[in-house]
Coordinates of C-alpha atoms in Angstrom, one line a residue:
M1 CA 0.0 0.0 0.0
A2 CA 1.6 3.3 -1.2
R3 CA 0.3 6.7 -1.7
L4 CA 0.8 9.4 -4.4
M5 CA 0.2 13.0 -3.2
L6 CA -0.1 15.2 -6.3
R7 CA -0.6 18.9 -6.6
L8 CA -2.4 20.3 -9.6
T9 CA -2.4 24.0 -8.8
T10 CA -1.9 26.6 -6.1
R11 CA -5.0 28.5 -7.2
C12 CA -7.8 28.8 -4.6
N13 CA -11.2 30.5 -4.3
S14 CA -10.2 31.7 -0.8
A15 CA -7.4 34.0 0.2
C16 CA -6.2 32.7 3.6
A17 CA -3.2 34.6 5.0
H18 CA -1.8 31.4 6.5
C19 CA -2.0 29.5 3.2
T20 CA 0.7 26.8 3.3
V21 CA 1.0 26.7 -0.5
A22 CA 1.6 30.5 -0.7
D23 CA 5.3 29.8 -0.7
V24 CA 5.3 27.2 -3.5
P25 CA 7.1 28.8 -6.4
A26 CA 4.8 27.6 -9.1
A27 CA 4.1 29.9 -12.0
D28 CA 2.2 27.3 -13.9
A29 CA -0.3 24.7 -12.9
R30 CA 0.1 21.1 -13.9
T31 CA -1.7 20.3 -17.1
P32 CA -4.3 17.5 -17.2
Q33 CA -2.0 15.5 -19.4
Q34 CA 0.9 16.0 -17.0
A35 CA -1.3 15.0 -14.0
L36 CA -2.5 11.9 -15.7
A37 CA 1.1 10.9 -16.6
E38 CA 2.1 11.2 -13.0
I39 CA -0.9 9.2 -11.8
I40 CA -0.1 6.4 -14.3
E41 CA 3.7 6.4 -13.5
A42 CA 3.0 6.2 -9.7
R43 CA 0.5 3.3 -10.2
R44 CA 3.2 1.4 -12.2
G45 CA 5.5 2.1 -9.3
G46 CA 3.1 0.5 -6.8
C47 CA 0.9 3.4 -5.6
D48 CA -2.7 2.5 -5.0
E49 CA -3.8 5.6 -3.1
L50 CA -4.1 9.0 -4.7
V51 CA -4.4 12.3 -2.8
I52 CA -5.0 15.5 -4.8
M53 CA -3.4 18.2 -2.7
R54 CA -4.3 21.9 -2.1
G55 CA -4.5 24.6 -3.8
E56 CA -8.1 24.1 -4.5
P57 CA -8.5 21.0 -6.8
T58 CA -12.3 21.6 -7.3
L59 CA -11.4 24.6 -9.4
R60 CA -9.9 22.2 -12.0
P61 CA -12.5 21.1 -14.5
E62 CA -10.7 17.8 -15.2
L63 CA -10.8 16.7 -11.6
A64 CA -13.6 14.1 -12.1
K65 CA -11.9 12.7 -15.2
L66 CA -8.6 12.3 -13.3
A67 CA -10.4 10.5 -10.5
S68 CA -12.2 8.2 -12.9
A69 CA -8.9 7.4 -14.7
A70 CA -7.2 6.7 -11.5
R71 CA -9.9 4.2 -10.5
R72 CA -9.8 2.5 -13.9
I73 CA -6.0 1.7 -13.5
G74 CA -6.4 0.3 -10.0
Y75 CA -6.2 3.1 -7.4
R76 CA -8.3 1.8 -4.5
L77 CA -8.6 5.3 -2.9
V78 CA -9.0 8.7 -4.4
Q79 CA -8.9 11.6 -1.9
I80 CA -9.0 15.3 -2.4
Q81 CA -8.0 18.1 -0.1
T82 CA -10.4 20.9 -0.4
N83 CA -12.0 23.9 1.4
G84 CA -15.3 22.3 0.6
R85 CA -16.9 25.3 -0.8
L86 CA -17.9 23.8 -4.2
L87 CA -19.2 20.7 -2.4
C88 CA -22.2 22.8 -1.5
Y89 CA -23.5 22.1 -5.0
P90 CA -25.1 18.6 -4.8
D91 CA -24.7 17.8 -8.5
Y92 CA -21.0 18.6 -8.4
L93 CA -20.4 16.5 -5.3
E94 CA -22.3 13.6 -6.8
R95 CA -20.3 13.9 -10.0
L96 CA -17.0 13.6 -8.0
V97 CA -18.3 10.6 -6.0
H98 CA -19.6 8.9 -9.2
A99 CA -16.2 9.4 -10.8
G100 CA -14.5 7.7 -7.9
V101 CA -13.5 10.2 -5.3
D102 CA -14.2 8.4 -2.1
F103 CA -12.5 10.5 0.6
F104 CA -12.7 14.3 1.2
E105 CA -10.4 16.2 3.5
V106 CA -12.2 19.5 4.2
A107 CA -10.7 22.5 5.8
L108 CA -12.6 24.2 8.6
F109 CA -11.3 27.5 10.1
G110 CA -14.0 28.4 12.6
A111 CA -17.2 27.4 14.3
T112 CA -18.8 30.7 13.3
A113 CA -19.1 32.6 10.0
A114 CA -17.2 35.6 11.6
T115 CA -14.1 33.5 12.4
H116 CA -14.1 31.2 9.3
D117 CA -14.8 34.0 6.8
A118 CA -12.2 36.3 8.3
I119 CA -9.6 33.6 8.0
S120 CA -10.7 32.6 4.5
A121 CA -10.8 36.3 3.6
D122 CA -14.1 35.8 1.8
D123 CA -17.6 36.5 3.1
G124 CA -19.9 33.5 2.6
A125 CA -17.1 30.9 2.7
F126 CA -18.4 29.4 5.9
E127 CA -21.9 28.8 4.7
Q128 CA -20.6 27.1 1.6
T129 CA -18.2 24.9 3.5
L130 CA -20.9 24.0 6.0
A131 CA -23.3 23.1 3.2
G132 CA -20.6 20.9 1.7
L133 CA -20.0 19.2 5.0
R134 CA -23.7 18.5 5.4
S135 CA -23.8 16.9 2.0
L136 CA -20.8 14.7 3.0
A137 CA -22.6 13.7 6.2
A138 CA -25.5 12.6 4.1
R139 CA -23.2 10.2 2.2
P140 CA -21.9 7.8 4.9
Q141 CA -20.3 5.6 2.2
V142 CA -17.9 8.5 1.5
G143 CA -14.9 8.9 3.8
H144 CA -14.1 12.3 5.3
L145 CA -11.7 14.2 7.5
V146 CA -12.4 17.7 8.8
S147 CA -9.0 19.4 8.9
V148 CA -8.7 22.3 11.4
A149 CA -5.8 24.7 11.0
V150 CA -4.8 25.9 14.5
L151 CA -4.3 29.6 14.3
A152 CA -4.2 32.6 16.6
A153 CA -7.6 33.7 15.3
N154 CA -9.4 30.5 16.0
L155 CA -8.0 29.1 19.3
H156 CA -11.1 30.3 21.1
E157 CA -13.3 28.2 18.8
L158 CA -11.4 24.9 18.7
V159 CA -13.8 23.1 21.1
A160 CA -16.8 24.6 19.3
M161 CA -15.4 23.4 16.0
V162 CA -15.2 19.8 17.3
E163 CA -18.8 20.2 18.6
L164 CA -19.8 21.4 15.2
V165 CA -18.3 18.4 13.5
A166 CA -20.2 16.1 15.8
A167 CA -23.4 18.1 15.3
L168 CA -23.1 17.7 11.6
G169 CA -23.0 14.0 11.9
L170 CA -19.4 13.7 10.9
S171 CA -16.9 11.5 12.7
R172 CA -13.3 12.5 12.0
V173 CA -11.4 15.6 12.8
Q174 CA -7.7 16.6 12.7
L175 CA -6.1 19.6 14.4
N176 CA -3.1 20.9 12.4
F177 CA -0.5 23.2 13.9
T178 CA 0.1 25.5 10.9
R179 CA 3.4 25.7 9.2
P180 CA 4.9 29.2 8.9
V181 CA 5.2 30.5 5.4
R182 CA 7.5 33.1 3.9
V183 CA 6.2 35.2 1.0
D184 CA 8.2 37.9 -0.8
G185 CA 10.9 37.6 1.9
E186 CA 8.5 38.2 4.8
W187 CA 7.3 35.6 7.3
R188 CA 3.6 35.7 7.9
T189 CA 3.9 35.4 11.7
Q190 CA 0.9 37.5 12.6
V191 CA -1.5 34.6 11.9
L192 CA 0.4 32.0 13.9
A193 CA -0.5 30.7 17.3
R194 CA 2.3 30.0 19.8
L195 CA 2.6 26.4 20.9
D196 CA 2.1 27.3 24.6
D197 CA -1.0 29.2 23.7
A198 CA -2.4 26.6 21.4
G199 CA -1.6 23.6 23.6
P200 CA -4.4 24.1 26.2
A201 CA -6.9 24.8 23.4
I202 CA -5.8 21.7 21.5
R203 CA -6.0 19.5 24.6
A204 CA -9.5 20.8 25.4
A205 CA -10.7 20.2 21.9
L206 CA -9.3 16.7 21.8
A207 CA -10.8 15.9 25.2
R208 CA -14.2 17.1 23.8
A209 CA -13.7 15.0 20.7
R210 CA -13.2 11.9 22.9
A211 CA -16.3 12.7 24.9
L212 CA -18.3 13.0 21.7
G213 CA -17.0 9.8 20.2
L214 CA -15.1 11.4 17.4
A215 CA -11.9 10.0 15.9
A216 CA -9.4 12.8 16.4
S217 CA -5.8 13.3 15.4
T218 CA -3.1 15.9 15.2
E219 CA -0.5 17.2 12.8
A220 CA 2.8 18.9 13.8
V221 CA 1.8 19.1 17.5
P222 CA 4.7 17.9 19.7
L223 CA 3.7 15.1 22.0
C224 CA 4.8 17.1 25.0
Q225 CA 1.9 19.5 24.2
L226 CA -0.7 16.6 24.2
D227 CA -2.4 14.7 27.0
P228 CA -1.1 11.0 27.2
E229 CA -4.4 9.6 25.9
D230 CA -4.2 11.8 22.7
R231 CA -0.5 11.0 21.8
P232 CA -1.2 7.8 19.9
A233 CA -3.2 9.8 17.3
A234 CA -0.3 12.1 16.4
E235 CA 1.3 11.4 13.0
T236 CA 4.9 10.2 12.8
A237 CA 7.6 10.2 10.2
R238 CA 6.9 6.5 9.7
D239 CA 3.5 7.4 8.3
F240 CA 5.2 8.9 5.3
V241 CA 7.6 6.1 4.3
D242 CA 5.4 4.9 1.5
V243 CA 4.2 8.4 0.4
R244 CA 5.4 9.8 -3.0
V245 CA 5.0 13.5 -3.2
V246 CA 4.8 15.2 -6.6
D247 CA 4.6 19.0 -6.0
L248 CA 4.8 21.7 -8.6
H249 CA 8.4 22.6 -7.6
R250 CA 9.8 19.4 -6.2
R251 CA 9.2 15.7 -5.7
H252 CA 10.0 13.1 -3.1
E253 CA 9.9 9.3 -3.8
S254 CA 9.6 8.8 0.0
F255 CA 8.4 11.7 2.1
A256 CA 9.7 10.4 5.4
T257 CA 13.2 11.9 5.0
H258 CA 11.9 15.3 4.0
H259 CA 9.4 15.0 6.9
R260 CA 12.1 14.9 9.4
Q261 CA 14.0 17.7 7.8
V262 CA 11.1 20.1 8.0
R263 CA 10.2 18.8 11.5
P264 CA 13.6 18.4 13.3
H265 CA 14.0 17.5 17.0
A266 CA 15.2 20.3 19.2
P267 CA 18.4 19.6 21.2
Q268 CA 16.5 19.0 24.4
C269 CA 14.4 16.3 22.7
A270 CA 17.4 14.0 23.1
Q271 CA 16.3 13.7 26.7
C272 CA 12.7 12.9 25.9
S273 CA 11.4 9.4 26.1
L274 CA 8.8 10.2 23.3
A275 CA 11.3 11.5 20.8
P276 CA 11.4 8.4 18.6
V277 CA 7.7 8.7 17.8
C278 CA 7.2 12.5 18.2
P279 CA 6.2 14.5 15.2
T280 CA 7.8 17.6 16.8
T281 CA 6.8 20.8 15.0
W282 CA 8.0 22.9 12.0
A283 CA 11.6 23.8 11.6
A284 CA 10.5 27.3 10.5
Y285 CA 8.5 27.7 13.7
Q286 CA 11.6 26.6 15.8
Q287 CA 13.8 29.1 13.9
L288 CA 11.3 32.0 14.4
F289 CA 10.3 31.4 18.0
G290 CA 12.9 29.1 19.5
T291 CA 12.4 25.7 21.1
S292 CA 11.6 26.5 24.7
E293 CA 8.1 25.3 24.3
L294 CA 9.4 21.8 23.6
R295 CA 9.8 20.0 26.9
P296 CA 11.2 16.5 27.4
V297 CA 8.9 13.9 28.8
A298 CA 10.8 11.7 31.2
V299 CA 8.7 8.6 31.3
C300 CA 6.4 7.1 28.6
P301 CA 2.9 6.9 30.1

């Protein structure tokens, strides 16, 4: 079982200041022919899972055809990462599902329109995403993950977002500590949460998810910032060994090595019993803010 993660474009119908593809130096999108060639090559190399990454793949008119082609040549899973806005149109969602998309990772930025739309920088984005999530909830045969970017502007709503996911009838949520991005020589630090500020909000949200029976996970949250019962759901470098990444500006035949480069251990992590399985956090974050928020755990619980 191996996975191809393929980026088609950096274009998006939102304008989030924290956008983690804003620093991808890609002047041109991948053509449909180029995308299909990558999908075929990866399948020949053993990949049987396809993830179409952000920017916003639903803006690409050939998306359904690519999904259908991937299914025909043997991909057992086709997933898209999306802001979910165009999923509010039932006919469009049905076309994607019929073509073979069977997993949707949908970004949610707030539990209220005020917060979500401010982060998306587009009024009305929340209602569209919410409608898309409702449509997914009505299709239990289709897999989903609600992906929550942890930001300074939404820490106060993390618990409410978890409750919203449950109220919609969805079952999976992931809290992602956002990677710093540098655009035109400037780091966009104003949107970032600090780990010590985010940690309590993340822990509270995960505890609420447990209470509601949701499957909850984290990305780029160091294990020292999580309660013991939530640490097994954090991702590790091992999760990326069989992941081929084809970005617009670079490619990795196995993402595990790059994963550790962009998520290095701090010096004090050598004293942590959890270091071998800890995802740590972003190298750029550590460079910008230091590593004092990473605290060794003496004994594995």
